[in-house]
């Protein structure tokens, strides 16, 4: 019987080390599980970048920021579940992109998150998503992504 490699082993193959999960900035929690669905609070990229896509940052930089935000999401999920192997499926991602009004590549930016989920979880990392342009975001972050995962009880 062949055992499936763990998600943590997959992260190591990808050269990804998850940081400690960030603490909520207010009166809320990182994750809530209801009926097998884990709702993850919005996460921005590590490193505290500030600015808008289309002025301070390019689409390519936004893609990188979305990947970093995905790593922050994974850290929160791992902290809540104890192991990413308990993730059954990435269900949905919703991205908010802090952009100038003329910016039109929001969907490309969120590919940084979506590609990471597929790399880490394979087929069960493919998810639904929506992306919105924002006039501003907390701390002037370039993007914030919230997400929903199906998890084992």
PDB file of C-alpha atoms in Angstrom:
ATOM      1  CA  UNK A   1       0.000   0.000   0.000  1.00  0.00           C
ATOM      2  CA  UNK A   2       1.427   3.344  -1.076  1.00  0.00           C
ATOM      3  CA  UNK A   3       0.941   6.232   1.306  1.00  0.00           C
ATOM      4  CA  UNK A   4       0.222   9.652  -0.047  1.00  0.00           C
ATOM      5  CA  UNK A   5       2.846  12.267   0.838  1.00  0.00           C
ATOM      6  CA  UNK A   6       1.721  14.846   3.360  1.00  0.00           C
ATOM      7  CA  UNK A   7       0.902  18.406   2.425  1.00  0.00           C
ATOM      8  CA  UNK A   8       3.743  19.529   4.703  1.00  0.00           C
ATOM      9  CA  UNK A   9       6.111  17.348   2.604  1.00  0.00           C
ATOM     10  CA  UNK A  10       4.693  18.977  -0.525  1.00  0.00           C
ATOM     11  CA  UNK A  11       5.411  22.422   0.936  1.00  0.00           C
ATOM     12  CA  UNK A  12       9.007  21.344   1.595  1.00  0.00           C
ATOM     13  CA  UNK A  13       9.313  20.158  -2.036  1.00  0.00           C
ATOM     14  CA  UNK A  14       8.128  23.596  -3.130  1.00  0.00           C
ATOM     15  CA  UNK A  15      10.631  25.292  -0.801  1.00  0.00           C
ATOM     16  CA  UNK A  16       7.857  26.899   1.245  1.00  0.00           C
ATOM     17  CA  UNK A  17       8.203  27.362   4.995  1.00  0.00           C
ATOM     18  CA  UNK A  18       5.026  28.556   6.633  1.00  0.00           C
ATOM     19  CA  UNK A  19       5.388  31.425   9.092  1.00  0.00           C
ATOM     20  CA  UNK A  20       3.644  31.496  12.440  1.00  0.00           C
ATOM     21  CA  UNK A  21       0.013  32.458  11.825  1.00  0.00           C
ATOM     22  CA  UNK A  22      -0.560  36.181  12.211  1.00  0.00           C
ATOM     23  CA  UNK A  23      -2.827  37.342  14.995  1.00  0.00           C
ATOM     24  CA  UNK A  24      -6.125  39.036  14.188  1.00  0.00           C
ATOM     25  CA  UNK A  25      -5.911  42.830  14.214  1.00  0.00           C
ATOM     26  CA  UNK A  26      -9.247  43.246  15.987  1.00  0.00           C
ATOM     27  CA  UNK A  27     -12.081  41.474  17.752  1.00  0.00           C
ATOM     28  CA  UNK A  28     -12.301  38.455  15.431  1.00  0.00           C
ATOM     29  CA  UNK A  29     -10.588  35.125  14.892  1.00  0.00           C
ATOM     30  CA  UNK A  30      -8.463  33.777  12.046  1.00  0.00           C
ATOM     31  CA  UNK A  31     -10.703  30.777  11.359  1.00  0.00           C
ATOM     32  CA  UNK A  32     -14.194  29.529  12.085  1.00  0.00           C
ATOM     33  CA  UNK A  33     -15.372  26.009  11.212  1.00  0.00           C
ATOM     34  CA  UNK A  34     -19.074  25.401  10.563  1.00  0.00           C
ATOM     35  CA  UNK A  35     -20.419  22.108   9.188  1.00  0.00           C
ATOM     36  CA  UNK A  36     -17.069  21.063   7.719  1.00  0.00           C
ATOM     37  CA  UNK A  37     -16.321  24.436   6.128  1.00  0.00           C
ATOM     38  CA  UNK A  38     -13.496  26.592   7.433  1.00  0.00           C
ATOM     39  CA  UNK A  39     -13.884  30.315   6.837  1.00  0.00           C
ATOM     40  CA  UNK A  40     -10.534  32.107   6.948  1.00  0.00           C
ATOM     41  CA  UNK A  41     -10.352  35.827   7.698  1.00  0.00           C
ATOM     42  CA  UNK A  42      -8.789  38.087   5.093  1.00  0.00           C
ATOM     43  CA  UNK A  43      -5.014  37.870   4.898  1.00  0.00           C
ATOM     44  CA  UNK A  44      -2.595  40.207   3.195  1.00  0.00           C
ATOM     45  CA  UNK A  45       0.941  39.531   2.026  1.00  0.00           C
ATOM     46  CA  UNK A  46       3.789  39.206   4.508  1.00  0.00           C
ATOM     47  CA  UNK A  47       6.355  41.967   4.691  1.00  0.00           C
ATOM     48  CA  UNK A  48       3.713  44.691   5.116  1.00  0.00           C
ATOM     49  CA  UNK A  49       3.910  46.193   1.595  1.00  0.00           C
ATOM     50  CA  UNK A  50       1.877  49.364   1.130  1.00  0.00           C
ATOM     51  CA  UNK A  51       0.420  50.819  -2.046  1.00  0.00           C
ATOM     52  CA  UNK A  52      -1.821  50.347  -5.040  1.00  0.00           C
ATOM     53  CA  UNK A  53      -1.601  48.122  -8.063  1.00  0.00           C
ATOM     54  CA  UNK A  54      -1.245  50.251 -11.154  1.00  0.00           C
ATOM     55  CA  UNK A  55       0.777  52.978  -9.419  1.00  0.00           C
ATOM     56  CA  UNK A  56       3.215  51.689  -6.777  1.00  0.00           C
ATOM     57  CA  UNK A  57       3.082  48.065  -7.981  1.00  0.00           C
ATOM     58  CA  UNK A  58       2.868  46.147 -11.253  1.00  0.00           C
ATOM     59  CA  UNK A  59       0.615  43.197 -12.024  1.00  0.00           C
ATOM     60  CA  UNK A  60       3.617  40.858 -11.623  1.00  0.00           C
ATOM     61  CA  UNK A  61       4.329  42.253  -8.160  1.00  0.00           C
ATOM     62  CA  UNK A  62       0.633  41.821  -7.333  1.00  0.00           C
ATOM     63  CA  UNK A  63       0.800  38.157  -8.364  1.00  0.00           C
ATOM     64  CA  UNK A  64       3.726  37.718  -5.965  1.00  0.00           C
ATOM     65  CA  UNK A  65       1.787  39.483  -3.184  1.00  0.00           C
ATOM     66  CA  UNK A  66      -1.196  37.168  -3.765  1.00  0.00           C
ATOM     67  CA  UNK A  67       1.105  34.159  -3.397  1.00  0.00           C
ATOM     68  CA  UNK A  68       2.478  35.609  -0.145  1.00  0.00           C
ATOM     69  CA  UNK A  69      -1.079  36.168   1.094  1.00  0.00           C
ATOM     70  CA  UNK A  70      -1.784  32.519   0.235  1.00  0.00           C
ATOM     71  CA  UNK A  71       1.129  31.456   2.403  1.00  0.00           C
ATOM     72  CA  UNK A  72      -0.352  33.530   5.241  1.00  0.00           C
ATOM     73  CA  UNK A  73      -3.710  31.791   4.705  1.00  0.00           C
ATOM     74  CA  UNK A  74      -2.031  28.366   4.813  1.00  0.00           C
ATOM     75  CA  UNK A  75      -0.286  29.309   8.062  1.00  0.00           C
ATOM     76  CA  UNK A  76      -3.637  30.231   9.641  1.00  0.00           C
ATOM     77  CA  UNK A  77      -5.260  27.008   8.407  1.00  0.00           C
ATOM     78  CA  UNK A  78      -2.375  24.879   9.686  1.00  0.00           C
ATOM     79  CA  UNK A  79      -2.459  26.632  13.076  1.00  0.00           C
ATOM     80  CA  UNK A  80      -6.191  25.939  13.373  1.00  0.00           C
ATOM     81  CA  UNK A  81      -6.179  22.322  12.137  1.00  0.00           C
ATOM     82  CA  UNK A  82      -2.758  21.151  13.309  1.00  0.00           C
ATOM     83  CA  UNK A  83      -2.116  19.660   9.856  1.00  0.00           C
ATOM     84  CA  UNK A  84      -2.895  20.755   6.322  1.00  0.00           C
ATOM     85  CA  UNK A  85      -3.637  17.098   5.562  1.00  0.00           C
ATOM     86  CA  UNK A  86      -7.064  17.748   7.104  1.00  0.00           C
ATOM     87  CA  UNK A  87      -7.949  20.014   4.157  1.00  0.00           C
ATOM     88  CA  UNK A  88     -10.357  18.169   1.886  1.00  0.00           C
ATOM     89  CA  UNK A  89     -10.737  20.974  -0.661  1.00  0.00           C
ATOM     90  CA  UNK A  90     -10.088  24.646  -1.235  1.00  0.00           C
ATOM     91  CA  UNK A  91     -13.626  25.871  -1.906  1.00  0.00           C
ATOM     92  CA  UNK A  92     -13.455  29.604  -2.575  1.00  0.00           C
ATOM     93  CA  UNK A  93     -11.151  32.591  -2.598  1.00  0.00           C
ATOM     94  CA  UNK A  94     -12.238  36.207  -2.659  1.00  0.00           C
ATOM     95  CA  UNK A  95      -9.631  38.826  -3.392  1.00  0.00           C
ATOM     96  CA  UNK A  96      -9.743  42.544  -2.804  1.00  0.00           C
ATOM     97  CA  UNK A  97      -7.141  44.382  -4.865  1.00  0.00           C
ATOM     98  CA  UNK A  98      -6.124  47.900  -3.836  1.00  0.00           C
ATOM     99  CA  UNK A  99      -5.789  49.456  -7.291  1.00  0.00           C
ATOM    100  CA  UNK A 100      -6.009  52.677  -9.235  1.00  0.00           C
ATOM    101  CA  UNK A 101      -9.313  53.089 -11.140  1.00  0.00           C
ATOM    102  CA  UNK A 102      -7.700  52.324 -14.504  1.00  0.00           C
ATOM    103  CA  UNK A 103      -6.210  48.981 -13.342  1.00  0.00           C
ATOM    104  CA  UNK A 104      -7.798  46.048 -15.228  1.00  0.00           C
ATOM    105  CA  UNK A 105      -5.767  42.992 -14.269  1.00  0.00           C
ATOM    106  CA  UNK A 106      -7.296  42.062 -10.910  1.00  0.00           C
ATOM    107  CA  UNK A 107      -7.968  38.528 -12.152  1.00  0.00           C
ATOM    108  CA  UNK A 108      -4.316  38.029 -13.094  1.00  0.00           C
ATOM    109  CA  UNK A 109      -3.178  39.218  -9.666  1.00  0.00           C
ATOM    110  CA  UNK A 110      -5.315  36.628  -7.868  1.00  0.00           C
ATOM    111  CA  UNK A 111      -3.705  33.871  -9.946  1.00  0.00           C
ATOM    112  CA  UNK A 112      -0.798  34.092  -7.490  1.00  0.00           C
ATOM    113  CA  UNK A 113      -3.097  32.686  -4.789  1.00  0.00           C
ATOM    114  CA  UNK A 114      -4.915  30.221  -7.051  1.00  0.00           C
ATOM    115  CA  UNK A 115      -1.705  28.817  -8.540  1.00  0.00           C
ATOM    116  CA  UNK A 116      -0.260  28.304  -5.046  1.00  0.00           C
ATOM    117  CA  UNK A 117      -3.341  26.373  -3.883  1.00  0.00           C
ATOM    118  CA  UNK A 118      -3.140  24.106  -6.949  1.00  0.00           C
ATOM    119  CA  UNK A 119       0.608  23.567  -6.430  1.00  0.00           C
ATOM    120  CA  UNK A 120       0.121  22.646  -2.774  1.00  0.00           C
ATOM    121  CA  UNK A 121      -3.118  20.643  -2.878  1.00  0.00           C
ATOM    122  CA  UNK A 122      -3.249  19.435  -6.474  1.00  0.00           C
ATOM    123  CA  UNK A 123      -6.763  18.950  -7.870  1.00  0.00           C
ATOM    124  CA  UNK A 124      -8.378  19.664  -4.500  1.00  0.00           C
ATOM    125  CA  UNK A 125      -6.714  23.094  -4.552  1.00  0.00           C
ATOM    126  CA  UNK A 126      -8.718  24.227  -7.589  1.00  0.00           C
ATOM    127  CA  UNK A 127     -11.450  26.527  -6.293  1.00  0.00           C
ATOM    128  CA  UNK A 128     -14.070  29.081  -7.173  1.00  0.00           C
ATOM    129  CA  UNK A 129     -13.174  32.711  -6.724  1.00  0.00           C
ATOM    130  CA  UNK A 130     -14.116  36.313  -7.162  1.00  0.00           C
ATOM    131  CA  UNK A 131     -11.948  39.393  -7.214  1.00  0.00           C
ATOM    132  CA  UNK A 132     -12.865  43.003  -6.631  1.00  0.00           C
ATOM    133  CA  UNK A 133     -11.042  46.270  -7.022  1.00  0.00           C
ATOM    134  CA  UNK A 134     -10.892  48.370  -3.867  1.00  0.00           C
ATOM    135  CA  UNK A 135     -10.436  52.095  -3.379  1.00  0.00           C
ATOM    136  CA  UNK A 136      -8.451  51.370  -0.222  1.00  0.00           C
ATOM    137  CA  UNK A 137      -7.598  48.504   2.133  1.00  0.00           C
ATOM    138  CA  UNK A 138      -6.480  48.310   5.757  1.00  0.00           C
ATOM    139  CA  UNK A 139      -2.952  49.588   6.289  1.00  0.00           C
ATOM    140  CA  UNK A 140      -2.853  50.438   2.564  1.00  0.00           C
ATOM    141  CA  UNK A 141      -2.118  46.769   1.731  1.00  0.00           C
ATOM    142  CA  UNK A 142      -2.025  46.028  -2.014  1.00  0.00           C
ATOM    143  CA  UNK A 143      -4.471  43.129  -1.556  1.00  0.00           C
ATOM    144  CA  UNK A 144      -6.374  41.029   0.935  1.00  0.00           C
ATOM    145  CA  UNK A 145      -7.719  37.520   0.308  1.00  0.00           C
ATOM    146  CA  UNK A 146     -10.321  35.672   2.326  1.00  0.00           C
ATOM    147  CA  UNK A 147     -11.051  32.026   1.694  1.00  0.00           C
ATOM    148  CA  UNK A 148     -13.147  28.965   2.456  1.00  0.00           C
ATOM    149  CA  UNK A 149     -11.840  25.415   2.868  1.00  0.00           C
ATOM    150  CA  UNK A 150     -13.637  22.101   3.307  1.00  0.00           C
ATOM    151  CA  UNK A 151     -11.965  20.285   6.189  1.00  0.00           C
ATOM    152  CA  UNK A 152     -12.111  16.930   7.946  1.00  0.00           C
ATOM    153  CA  UNK A 153     -13.785  17.025  11.323  1.00  0.00           C
TER     154      UNK A 153
END
